[in-house]
Amino acid sequence: MTQRQRRTLGIALGGVTALALAIVASVASCIVPLGDGPRRVVAAELTRDVILPTYEDVVASAGRLQAATHGFIDAPTQPTLDALRTAWRAARVPWKLTTAFRFGPTALMTLGVSIDQTVDPARVETELAGTGALDAAYFDNLGANKKGFHGMEYLVFATDDAALLTLYTTDVNAQRRRMFLAGCADTLVLDTTKLRDAWVHEAALLAAPGADNTDYPDIKSSIDALVNECVFQVETIADGRIGRPLGTATGGDVHPELQESGPSDHSIDDMENALESVRNVYFGTRDGTPGKGIGMLILDLSPATDRDVTAALALAADAIDAIPRPFTQALNDGRPEVMAAYTAVLEVKHVFASEVIAALGATLKFNANDGD
């Protein structure tokens, strides 16, 4: 699926909350016109035009996924199952578009892990066989590898739809399975909402660095945070999302079970949207047109670097899009295309980690996040 096709999926763009607009507007009105002014413009407008609207979309799409989940639970049929799967795939798009700003509350509050951790099917089945009350406290304490996007993916994607529907209708454990699925969807809405609200506060800090701001004491720290996350997440796309299942670190032994979204065959889409998130931070827009993002600074500092970044991002996006589907089969039959995507994404990392960092005078740091 191309980037243009993804943008026509019908993902409604959520409006930024009034509180978020007020905070960012007040920050923008205090932008320093000289010295660090351009960097402050980038920090303020990235939060307003990219970060906060994307998190609004995450919450809105999680709500639609919740509605589709309850529609399926009320009447487990093939049409409602198909609608639920469509809503799950649609909700993945804005979530992966937050990839380039997974620092701050996403890491500190562990909400990113709760929303998007790799699932352990055996542990999910153990919970389904249990007897504990499936209330809000239960899901709040439930391990991240049993819920979130991938917990739901495990529960609603299967190669045999008839057998899956039986699990939700006539199976002895059907009622608990339906309740567990509903709890996962409800918890996803709660977690994404908490994260959106936390980012309203984080965005104000990121856009208004200063001596009294312990998180971002100067504008360099704000820009460093954004650029470092781009470097880290591009590396994660290459080594984690493509390289691990391709076996680049294990002598070429393919491991399809290590792909990000195997049951739904959404792994390639996840890569595309994660890379698009980095592009959005670079351009400062969400439609691929140049705006007041990191690229605005780079263009003034080093036009050659801007050309390198723009070209690398475009080539990597095309390379990922060229991977044959399904990804599981492409790991064997489409290995040249998958390797080409791996190499192209690594080039994006190289350009950011060397040329962009150098042009900005940024400090490249070790990132302890897991990239999920």
mmCIF file of C-alpha atoms in Angstrom:
data_model
loop_
_atom_site.group_PDB
_atom_site.id
_atom_site.type_symbol
_atom_site.label_atom_id
_atom_site.label_comp_id
_atom_site.label_asym_id
_atom_site.label_seq_id
_atom_site.Cartn_x
_atom_site.Cartn_y
_atom_site.Cartn_z
ATOM 1 C CA MET A 1 0.000 0.000 0.000
ATOM 2 C CA THR A 2 1.431 3.359 -1.001
ATOM 3 C CA GLN A 3 1.497 6.385 1.271
ATOM 4 C CA ARG A 4 -1.188 8.035 -0.877
ATOM 5 C CA GLN A 5 -3.432 4.974 -0.522
ATOM 6 C CA ARG A 6 -2.943 4.924 3.216
ATOM 7 C CA ARG A 7 -4.058 8.504 3.475
ATOM 8 C CA THR A 8 -7.374 7.625 1.809
ATOM 9 C CA LEU A 9 -8.300 4.912 4.307
ATOM 10 C CA GLY A 10 -10.819 7.189 5.943
ATOM 11 C CA ILE A 11 -8.877 7.893 9.107
ATOM 12 C CA ALA A 12 -10.648 10.988 10.385
ATOM 13 C CA LEU A 13 -8.283 13.698 11.515
ATOM 14 C CA GLY A 14 -9.066 14.487 15.117
ATOM 15 C CA GLY A 15 -9.039 18.144 16.081
ATOM 16 C CA VAL A 16 -6.476 19.206 18.622
ATOM 17 C CA THR A 17 -8.037 19.800 22.009
ATOM 18 C CA ALA A 18 -8.786 23.367 23.030
ATOM 19 C CA LEU A 19 -6.308 23.054 25.879
ATOM 20 C CA ALA A 20 -3.559 21.906 23.539
ATOM 21 C CA LEU A 21 -4.223 24.767 21.122
ATOM 22 C CA ALA A 22 -4.199 27.310 23.921
ATOM 23 C CA ILE A 23 -0.907 26.043 25.307
ATOM 24 C CA VAL A 24 0.881 25.917 21.968
ATOM 25 C CA ALA A 25 -0.592 29.254 20.822
ATOM 26 C CA SER A 26 0.715 30.942 23.955
ATOM 27 C CA VAL A 27 4.120 29.444 23.335
ATOM 28 C CA ALA A 28 4.151 30.503 19.667
ATOM 29 C CA SER A 29 3.324 34.090 20.642
ATOM 30 C CA CYS A 30 6.545 34.226 22.653
ATOM 31 C CA ILE A 31 8.855 32.917 19.922
ATOM 32 C CA VAL A 32 12.222 34.638 19.912
ATOM 33 C CA PRO A 33 12.763 36.203 16.456
ATOM 34 C CA LEU A 34 16.576 36.145 16.587
ATOM 35 C CA GLY A 35 19.280 33.756 17.766
ATOM 36 C CA ASP A 36 17.486 30.531 18.618
ATOM 37 C CA GLY A 37 14.304 31.808 17.009
ATOM 38 C CA PRO A 38 14.163 29.344 14.085
ATOM 39 C CA ARG A 39 14.687 26.370 16.392
ATOM 40 C CA ARG A 40 11.964 27.622 18.701
ATOM 41 C CA VAL A 41 9.660 27.976 15.721
ATOM 42 C CA VAL A 42 10.351 24.343 14.788
ATOM 43 C CA ALA A 43 9.746 23.055 18.329
ATOM 44 C CA ALA A 44 6.509 25.013 18.702
ATOM 45 C CA GLU A 45 5.065 24.257 15.287
ATOM 46 C CA LEU A 46 6.021 20.583 15.275
ATOM 47 C CA THR A 47 4.056 20.112 18.491
ATOM 48 C CA ARG A 48 1.089 22.030 17.087
ATOM 49 C CA ASP A 49 1.026 20.710 13.518
ATOM 50 C CA VAL A 50 2.353 17.160 13.867
ATOM 51 C CA ILE A 51 2.633 15.721 17.370
ATOM 52 C CA LEU A 52 -0.629 16.765 19.026
ATOM 53 C CA PRO A 53 -2.879 16.180 15.983
ATOM 54 C CA THR A 54 -1.386 12.719 15.510
ATOM 55 C CA TYR A 55 -2.128 11.750 19.101
ATOM 56 C CA GLU A 56 -5.661 13.077 18.648
ATOM 57 C CA ASP A 57 -6.025 10.719 15.693
ATOM 58 C CA VAL A 58 -4.745 7.841 17.833
ATOM 59 C CA VAL A 59 -7.473 8.414 20.418
ATOM 60 C CA ALA A 60 -10.192 8.833 17.787
ATOM 61 C CA SER A 61 -9.236 5.658 15.933
ATOM 62 C CA ALA A 62 -8.976 3.702 19.196
ATOM 63 C CA GLY A 63 -12.545 4.783 19.906
ATOM 64 C CA ARG A 64 -13.684 3.476 16.528
ATOM 65 C CA LEU A 65 -11.856 0.222 17.202
ATOM 66 C CA GLN A 66 -13.624 -0.020 20.556
ATOM 67 C CA ALA A 67 -17.001 0.473 18.867
ATOM 68 C CA ALA A 68 -16.235 -2.184 16.248
ATOM 69 C CA THR A 69 -15.103 -4.563 18.987
ATOM 70 C CA HIS A 70 -18.334 -4.222 20.905
ATOM 71 C CA GLY A 71 -20.283 -4.590 17.673
ATOM 72 C CA PHE A 72 -18.551 -7.916 17.094
ATOM 73 C CA ILE A 73 -19.051 -9.062 20.670
ATOM 74 C CA ASP A 74 -22.778 -8.299 20.508
ATOM 75 C CA ALA A 75 -23.090 -10.316 17.278
ATOM 76 C CA PRO A 76 -20.056 -12.479 16.403
ATOM 77 C CA THR A 77 -20.515 -12.940 12.650
ATOM 78 C CA GLN A 78 -18.257 -12.786 9.616
ATOM 79 C CA PRO A 79 -19.351 -9.216 8.711
ATOM 80 C CA THR A 80 -18.762 -7.876 12.236
ATOM 81 C CA LEU A 81 -15.429 -9.730 12.383
ATOM 82 C CA ASP A 82 -14.396 -8.139 9.089
ATOM 83 C CA ALA A 83 -15.428 -4.711 10.397
ATOM 84 C CA LEU A 84 -13.405 -5.269 13.555
ATOM 85 C CA ARG A 85 -10.313 -6.234 11.570
ATOM 86 C CA THR A 86 -10.707 -3.167 9.370
ATOM 87 C CA ALA A 87 -10.935 -0.951 12.450
ATOM 88 C CA TRP A 88 -7.846 -2.603 13.969
ATOM 89 C CA ARG A 89 -5.798 -1.978 10.828
ATOM 90 C CA ALA A 90 -7.058 1.613 10.628
ATOM 91 C CA ALA A 91 -6.119 2.274 14.259
ATOM 92 C CA ARG A 92 -2.568 1.064 13.624
ATOM 93 C CA VAL A 93 -1.957 3.871 11.119
ATOM 94 C CA PRO A 94 -2.032 6.918 13.434
ATOM 95 C CA TRP A 95 -0.398 4.913 16.219
ATOM 96 C CA LYS A 96 2.615 4.100 14.053
ATOM 97 C CA LEU A 97 2.677 7.733 12.918
ATOM 98 C CA THR A 98 3.656 8.632 16.513
ATOM 99 C CA THR A 99 6.846 6.577 16.168
ATOM 100 C CA ALA A 100 9.205 9.564 15.820
ATOM 101 C CA PHE A 101 8.042 11.081 19.108
ATOM 102 C CA ARG A 102 7.994 8.095 21.440
ATOM 103 C CA PHE A 103 10.084 9.855 24.091
ATOM 104 C CA GLY A 104 8.787 11.768 27.121
ATOM 105 C CA PRO A 105 5.596 10.326 28.636
ATOM 106 C CA THR A 106 5.463 7.496 26.097
ATOM 107 C CA ALA A 107 8.574 6.007 27.679
ATOM 108 C CA LEU A 108 8.335 7.287 31.258
ATOM 109 C CA MET A 109 4.727 6.192 31.768
ATOM 110 C CA THR A 110 5.328 2.844 29.968
ATOM 111 C CA LEU A 111 2.121 3.496 28.047
ATOM 112 C CA GLY A 112 3.828 2.803 24.737
ATOM 113 C CA VAL A 113 4.656 -0.706 25.934
ATOM 114 C CA SER A 114 1.128 -1.260 27.256
ATOM 115 C CA ILE A 115 -0.325 -0.192 23.922
ATOM 116 C CA ASP A 116 2.048 -1.983 21.560
ATOM 117 C CA GLN A 117 4.040 -4.780 23.203
ATOM 118 C CA THR A 118 4.744 -8.089 21.462
ATOM 119 C CA VAL A 119 2.138 -10.606 22.552
ATOM 120 C CA ASP A 120 2.704 -14.005 24.169
ATOM 121 C CA PRO A 121 -0.126 -16.247 22.880
ATOM 122 C CA ALA A 122 0.390 -18.893 25.564
ATOM 123 C CA ARG A 123 -0.005 -16.312 28.319
ATOM 124 C CA VAL A 124 -3.133 -14.912 26.669
ATOM 125 C CA GLU A 125 -4.643 -18.374 26.562
ATOM 126 C CA THR A 126 -3.804 -18.856 30.243
ATOM 127 C CA GLU A 127 -5.753 -15.697 31.050
ATOM 128 C CA LEU A 128 -8.658 -16.880 28.921
ATOM 129 C CA ALA A 129 -8.744 -20.133 30.857
ATOM 130 C CA GLY A 130 -8.745 -18.288 34.192
ATOM 131 C CA THR A 131 -11.616 -17.292 36.427
ATOM 132 C CA GLY A 132 -10.628 -13.820 37.631
ATOM 133 C CA ALA A 133 -13.044 -10.948 37.181
ATOM 134 C CA LEU A 134 -12.273 -9.134 33.933
ATOM 135 C CA ASP A 135 -12.743 -5.647 35.358
ATOM 136 C CA ALA A 136 -10.765 -2.438 34.893
ATOM 137 C CA ALA A 137 -8.356 -3.286 37.729
ATOM 138 C CA TYR A 138 -7.620 -6.645 36.126
ATOM 139 C CA PHE A 139 -6.629 -5.065 32.812
ATOM 140 C CA ASP A 140 -4.716 -2.291 34.519
ATOM 141 C CA ASN A 141 -2.499 -4.921 36.173
ATOM 142 C CA LEU A 142 -2.395 -7.275 33.192
ATOM 143 C CA GLY A 143 1.018 -7.745 31.599
ATOM 144 C CA ALA A 144 1.648 -5.736 28.454
ATOM 145 C CA ASN A 145 2.356 -8.923 26.490
ATOM 146 C CA LYS A 146 -1.273 -10.007 26.915
ATOM 147 C CA LYS A 147 -3.186 -6.916 25.781
ATOM 148 C CA GLY A 148 -2.831 -3.829 23.607
ATOM 149 C CA PHE A 149 -2.822 -3.853 19.833
ATOM 150 C CA HIS A 150 -1.098 -7.194 19.541
ATOM 151 C CA GLY A 151 -3.246 -8.869 22.164
ATOM 152 C CA MET A 152 -6.249 -7.911 20.071
ATOM 153 C CA GLU A 153 -4.475 -8.945 16.878
ATOM 154 C CA TYR A 154 -3.955 -12.429 18.282
ATOM 155 C CA LEU A 155 -7.605 -12.632 19.288
ATOM 156 C CA VAL A 156 -9.209 -11.545 16.012
ATOM 157 C CA PHE A 157 -6.887 -12.622 13.173
ATOM 158 C CA ALA A 158 -6.705 -16.271 12.148
ATOM 159 C CA THR A 159 -6.350 -18.355 9.010
ATOM 160 C CA ASP A 160 -9.621 -20.215 9.727
ATOM 161 C CA ASP A 161 -12.426 -17.717 10.286
ATOM 162 C CA ALA A 162 -15.046 -20.381 10.940
ATOM 163 C CA ALA A 163 -12.977 -21.862 13.752
ATOM 164 C CA LEU A 164 -12.328 -18.400 15.157
ATOM 165 C CA LEU A 165 -16.021 -17.533 15.194
ATOM 166 C CA THR A 166 -16.716 -20.790 17.028
ATOM 167 C CA LEU A 167 -14.402 -19.628 19.816
ATOM 168 C CA TYR A 168 -16.646 -16.584 20.288
ATOM 169 C CA THR A 169 -20.010 -18.311 19.940
ATOM 170 C CA THR A 170 -20.336 -21.971 20.937
ATOM 171 C CA ASP A 171 -17.015 -22.712 22.627
ATOM 172 C CA VAL A 172 -17.241 -23.436 26.342
ATOM 173 C CA ASN A 173 -15.113 -20.368 27.025
ATOM 174 C CA ALA A 174 -16.814 -18.093 24.471
ATOM 175 C CA GLN A 175 -18.259 -15.616 26.953
ATOM 176 C CA ARG A 176 -14.954 -15.037 28.732
ATOM 177 C CA ARG A 177 -13.168 -14.656 25.396
ATOM 178 C CA ARG A 178 -15.679 -12.004 24.337
ATOM 179 C CA MET A 179 -15.285 -10.177 27.658
ATOM 180 C CA PHE A 180 -11.486 -10.353 27.427
ATOM 181 C CA LEU A 181 -11.512 -8.899 23.915
ATOM 182 C CA ALA A 182 -13.829 -6.106 25.055
ATOM 183 C CA GLY A 183 -11.526 -5.353 27.981
ATOM 184 C CA CYS A 184 -8.532 -5.102 25.653
ATOM 185 C CA ALA A 185 -10.349 -2.586 23.453
ATOM 186 C CA ASP A 186 -11.584 -0.552 26.419
ATOM 187 C CA THR A 187 -8.097 -0.480 27.949
ATOM 188 C CA LEU A 188 -6.586 0.625 24.653
ATOM 189 C CA VAL A 189 -8.898 3.650 24.641
ATOM 190 C CA LEU A 190 -7.962 4.477 28.238
ATOM 191 C CA ASP A 191 -4.229 4.125 27.583
ATOM 192 C CA THR A 192 -4.199 6.157 24.378
ATOM 193 C CA THR A 193 -6.245 8.870 26.054
ATOM 194 C CA LYS A 194 -3.821 9.026 28.990
ATOM 195 C CA LEU A 195 -0.927 9.261 26.574
ATOM 196 C CA ARG A 196 -2.594 11.998 24.512
ATOM 197 C CA ASP A 197 -3.289 14.007 27.660
ATOM 198 C CA ALA A 198 0.279 13.539 28.897
ATOM 199 C CA TRP A 199 1.593 14.753 25.557
ATOM 200 C CA VAL A 200 -0.446 17.961 25.802
ATOM 201 C CA HIS A 201 1.713 18.790 28.820
ATOM 202 C CA GLU A 202 4.900 17.416 27.239
ATOM 203 C CA ALA A 203 4.332 19.464 24.093
ATOM 204 C CA ALA A 204 4.185 22.646 26.131
ATOM 205 C CA LEU A 205 7.530 21.777 27.735
ATOM 206 C CA LEU A 206 9.136 20.776 24.439
ATOM 207 C CA ALA A 207 8.009 23.985 22.744
ATOM 208 C CA ALA A 208 9.029 26.305 25.602
ATOM 209 C CA PRO A 209 12.520 25.349 26.804
ATOM 210 C CA GLY A 210 14.132 27.516 29.451
ATOM 211 C CA ALA A 211 15.966 27.676 32.741
ATOM 212 C CA ASP A 212 12.827 26.780 34.700
ATOM 213 C CA ASN A 213 12.089 23.803 32.420
ATOM 214 C CA THR A 214 13.909 20.814 33.904
ATOM 215 C CA ASP A 215 13.019 18.534 30.985
ATOM 216 C CA TYR A 216 14.180 20.932 28.262
ATOM 217 C CA PRO A 217 16.435 23.596 29.793
ATOM 218 C CA ASP A 218 17.358 25.049 26.397
ATOM 219 C CA ILE A 219 16.229 24.824 22.794
ATOM 220 C CA LYS A 220 19.113 22.494 21.954
ATOM 221 C CA SER A 221 17.659 19.878 24.297
ATOM 222 C CA SER A 222 14.284 20.071 22.522
ATOM 223 C CA ILE A 223 15.802 19.674 19.062
ATOM 224 C CA ASP A 224 18.157 16.965 20.327
ATOM 225 C CA ALA A 225 15.203 14.963 21.672
ATOM 226 C CA LEU A 226 13.430 15.063 18.320
ATOM 227 C CA VAL A 227 16.485 14.223 16.226
ATOM 228 C CA ASN A 228 17.682 11.457 18.536
ATOM 229 C CA GLU A 229 14.296 9.769 18.447
ATOM 230 C CA CYS A 230 14.323 9.874 14.651
ATOM 231 C CA VAL A 231 17.744 8.206 14.589
ATOM 232 C CA PHE A 232 16.716 5.559 17.089
ATOM 233 C CA GLN A 233 13.402 4.734 15.459
ATOM 234 C CA VAL A 234 14.844 4.491 11.948
ATOM 235 C CA GLU A 235 17.414 2.068 13.338
ATOM 236 C CA THR A 236 14.556 0.107 14.905
ATOM 237 C CA ILE A 237 12.725 -0.111 11.583
ATOM 238 C CA ALA A 238 15.858 -1.417 9.862
ATOM 239 C CA ASP A 239 17.313 -3.771 12.451
ATOM 240 C CA GLY A 240 14.187 -4.695 14.411
ATOM 241 C CA ARG A 241 11.305 -4.656 11.957
ATOM 242 C CA ILE A 242 13.179 -5.832 8.844
ATOM 243 C CA GLY A 243 16.532 -7.242 9.924
ATOM 244 C CA ARG A 244 15.403 -9.520 12.755
ATOM 245 C CA PRO A 245 12.813 -11.503 10.767
ATOM 246 C CA LEU A 246 15.125 -11.461 7.724
ATOM 247 C CA GLY A 247 17.925 -12.966 9.812
ATOM 248 C CA THR A 248 20.564 -10.316 9.146
ATOM 249 C CA ALA A 249 22.081 -10.965 12.582
ATOM 250 C CA THR A 250 21.686 -14.761 12.504
ATOM 251 C CA GLY A 251 23.444 -15.757 9.301
ATOM 252 C CA GLY A 252 20.399 -15.327 7.079
ATOM 253 C CA ASP A 253 18.069 -17.715 8.931
ATOM 254 C CA VAL A 254 14.565 -16.339 8.413
ATOM 255 C CA HIS A 255 12.375 -15.821 11.501
ATOM 256 C CA PRO A 256 8.896 -14.746 10.346
ATOM 257 C CA GLU A 257 7.622 -15.070 13.914
ATOM 258 C CA LEU A 258 9.744 -12.020 14.802
ATOM 259 C CA GLN A 259 7.907 -9.649 12.465
ATOM 260 C CA GLU A 260 5.861 -6.918 14.090
ATOM 261 C CA SER A 261 2.304 -7.681 12.947
ATOM 262 C CA GLY A 262 2.341 -11.145 11.431
ATOM 263 C CA PRO A 263 -1.208 -12.477 12.027
ATOM 264 C CA SER A 264 -2.766 -9.403 10.404
ATOM 265 C CA ASP A 265 -0.074 -9.149 7.686
ATOM 266 C CA HIS A 266 0.316 -5.513 8.675
ATOM 267 C CA SER A 267 4.080 -5.562 9.183
ATOM 268 C CA ILE A 268 4.908 -3.707 5.961
ATOM 269 C CA ASP A 269 2.261 -1.063 6.686
ATOM 270 C CA ASP A 270 3.735 -0.609 10.160
ATOM 271 C CA MET A 271 7.191 -0.015 8.644
ATOM 272 C CA GLU A 272 5.789 2.468 6.127
ATOM 273 C CA ASN A 273 3.912 4.451 8.738
ATOM 274 C CA ALA A 274 6.829 4.462 11.181
ATOM 275 C CA LEU A 275 9.090 5.856 8.468
ATOM 276 C CA GLU A 276 6.393 8.383 7.546
ATOM 277 C CA SER A 277 6.427 9.547 11.160
ATOM 278 C CA VAL A 278 10.118 10.383 10.833
ATOM 279 C CA ARG A 279 9.395 12.160 7.567
ATOM 280 C CA ASN A 280 6.667 14.203 9.266
ATOM 281 C CA VAL A 281 9.073 15.388 11.958
ATOM 282 C CA TYR A 282 11.639 16.286 9.326
ATOM 283 C CA PHE A 283 9.208 18.233 7.137
ATOM 284 C CA GLY A 284 7.016 19.566 9.939
ATOM 285 C CA THR A 285 3.814 18.536 8.164
ATOM 286 C CA ARG A 286 1.699 15.418 7.874
ATOM 287 C CA ASP A 287 1.278 15.398 4.114
ATOM 288 C CA GLY A 288 4.865 15.192 2.916
ATOM 289 C CA THR A 289 5.171 18.847 1.948
ATOM 290 C CA PRO A 290 8.016 20.951 3.389
ATOM 291 C CA GLY A 291 7.009 22.962 6.443
ATOM 292 C CA LYS A 292 8.575 24.160 9.662
ATOM 293 C CA GLY A 293 10.196 20.936 10.763
ATOM 294 C CA ILE A 294 13.780 19.850 11.323
ATOM 295 C CA GLY A 295 14.269 20.134 7.574
ATOM 296 C CA MET A 296 13.686 23.887 7.681
ATOM 297 C CA LEU A 297 16.744 24.214 9.907
ATOM 298 C CA ILE A 298 18.812 21.828 7.804
ATOM 299 C CA LEU A 299 17.937 23.624 4.573
ATOM 300 C CA ASP A 300 19.350 26.868 5.985
ATOM 301 C CA LEU A 301 22.424 25.185 7.465
ATOM 302 C CA SER A 302 23.292 22.723 4.708
ATOM 303 C CA PRO A 303 21.216 22.461 1.517
ATOM 304 C CA ALA A 304 23.253 19.398 0.496
ATOM 305 C CA THR A 305 22.259 17.602 3.677
ATOM 306 C CA ASP A 306 18.619 18.481 3.084
ATOM 307 C CA ARG A 307 18.846 16.941 -0.379
ATOM 308 C CA ASP A 308 20.436 13.819 1.090
ATOM 309 C CA VAL A 309 17.753 13.427 3.753
ATOM 310 C CA THR A 310 14.874 14.046 1.351
ATOM 311 C CA ALA A 311 16.261 11.570 -1.170
ATOM 312 C CA ALA A 312 16.990 8.916 1.462
ATOM 313 C CA LEU A 313 13.489 9.149 2.938
ATOM 314 C CA ALA A 314 11.879 8.857 -0.504
ATOM 315 C CA LEU A 315 14.044 5.905 -1.538
ATOM 316 C CA ALA A 316 13.384 4.069 1.719
ATOM 317 C CA ALA A 317 9.621 4.615 1.451
ATOM 318 C CA ASP A 318 9.637 3.275 -2.110
ATOM 319 C CA ALA A 319 11.793 0.299 -1.114
ATOM 320 C CA ILE A 320 9.457 -0.698 1.711
ATOM 321 C CA ASP A 321 6.456 -0.288 -0.559
ATOM 322 C CA ALA A 322 8.123 -2.604 -3.091
ATOM 323 C CA ILE A 323 8.297 -5.525 -0.643
ATOM 324 C CA PRO A 324 5.892 -8.235 -1.913
ATOM 325 C CA ARG A 325 2.999 -9.196 0.312
ATOM 326 C CA PRO A 326 2.506 -11.123 2.468
ATOM 327 C CA PHE A 327 5.663 -10.228 4.361
ATOM 328 C CA THR A 328 5.987 -13.772 5.726
ATOM 329 C CA GLN A 329 6.345 -15.103 2.191
ATOM 330 C CA ALA A 330 8.536 -12.206 1.088
ATOM 331 C CA LEU A 331 11.139 -13.125 3.706
ATOM 332 C CA ASN A 332 11.861 -16.181 1.570
ATOM 333 C CA ASP A 333 10.584 -15.496 -1.939
ATOM 334 C CA GLY A 334 11.187 -11.751 -2.012
ATOM 335 C CA ARG A 335 14.466 -11.619 -0.176
ATOM 336 C CA PRO A 336 16.151 -9.167 -2.624
ATOM 337 C CA GLU A 337 13.325 -6.654 -2.164
ATOM 338 C CA VAL A 338 13.356 -7.046 1.607
ATOM 339 C CA MET A 339 17.133 -6.617 1.716
ATOM 340 C CA ALA A 340 16.852 -3.544 -0.503
ATOM 341 C CA ALA A 341 14.397 -2.015 1.975
ATOM 342 C CA TYR A 342 16.699 -2.889 4.867
ATOM 343 C CA THR A 343 19.641 -1.179 3.161
ATOM 344 C CA ALA A 344 17.593 1.880 2.195
ATOM 345 C CA VAL A 345 16.299 2.419 5.742
ATOM 346 C CA LEU A 346 19.831 2.055 7.128
ATOM 347 C CA GLU A 347 20.873 4.840 4.764
ATOM 348 C CA VAL A 348 18.215 7.086 6.336
ATOM 349 C CA LYS A 349 19.706 6.304 9.733
ATOM 350 C CA HIS A 350 23.193 7.069 8.468
ATOM 351 C CA VAL A 351 22.179 10.445 7.037
ATOM 352 C CA PHE A 352 20.385 11.457 10.238
ATOM 353 C CA ALA A 353 23.072 10.154 12.605
ATOM 354 C CA SER A 354 25.917 11.792 10.723
ATOM 355 C CA GLU A 355 24.876 14.687 8.473
ATOM 356 C CA VAL A 356 21.801 15.954 10.356
ATOM 357 C CA ILE A 357 23.422 15.631 13.771
ATOM 358 C CA ALA A 358 26.533 17.435 12.524
ATOM 359 C CA ALA A 359 24.631 20.228 10.789
ATOM 360 C CA LEU A 360 22.539 20.955 13.878
ATOM 361 C CA GLY A 361 25.392 20.557 16.341
ATOM 362 C CA ALA A 362 23.154 18.066 18.120
ATOM 363 C CA THR A 363 24.350 15.449 20.590
ATOM 364 C CA LEU A 364 23.721 11.853 19.572
ATOM 365 C CA LYS A 365 22.692 9.879 22.638
ATOM 366 C CA PHE A 366 22.063 6.301 23.588
ATOM 367 C CA ASN A 367 18.327 5.599 23.644
ATOM 368 C CA ALA A 368 17.141 2.958 26.108
ATOM 369 C CA ASN A 369 13.566 2.760 24.748
ATOM 370 C CA ASP A 370 12.521 -0.449 23.056
ATOM 371 C CA GLY A 371 11.105 1.174 19.932
ATOM 372 C CA ASP A 372 7.638 -0.377 20.273
#
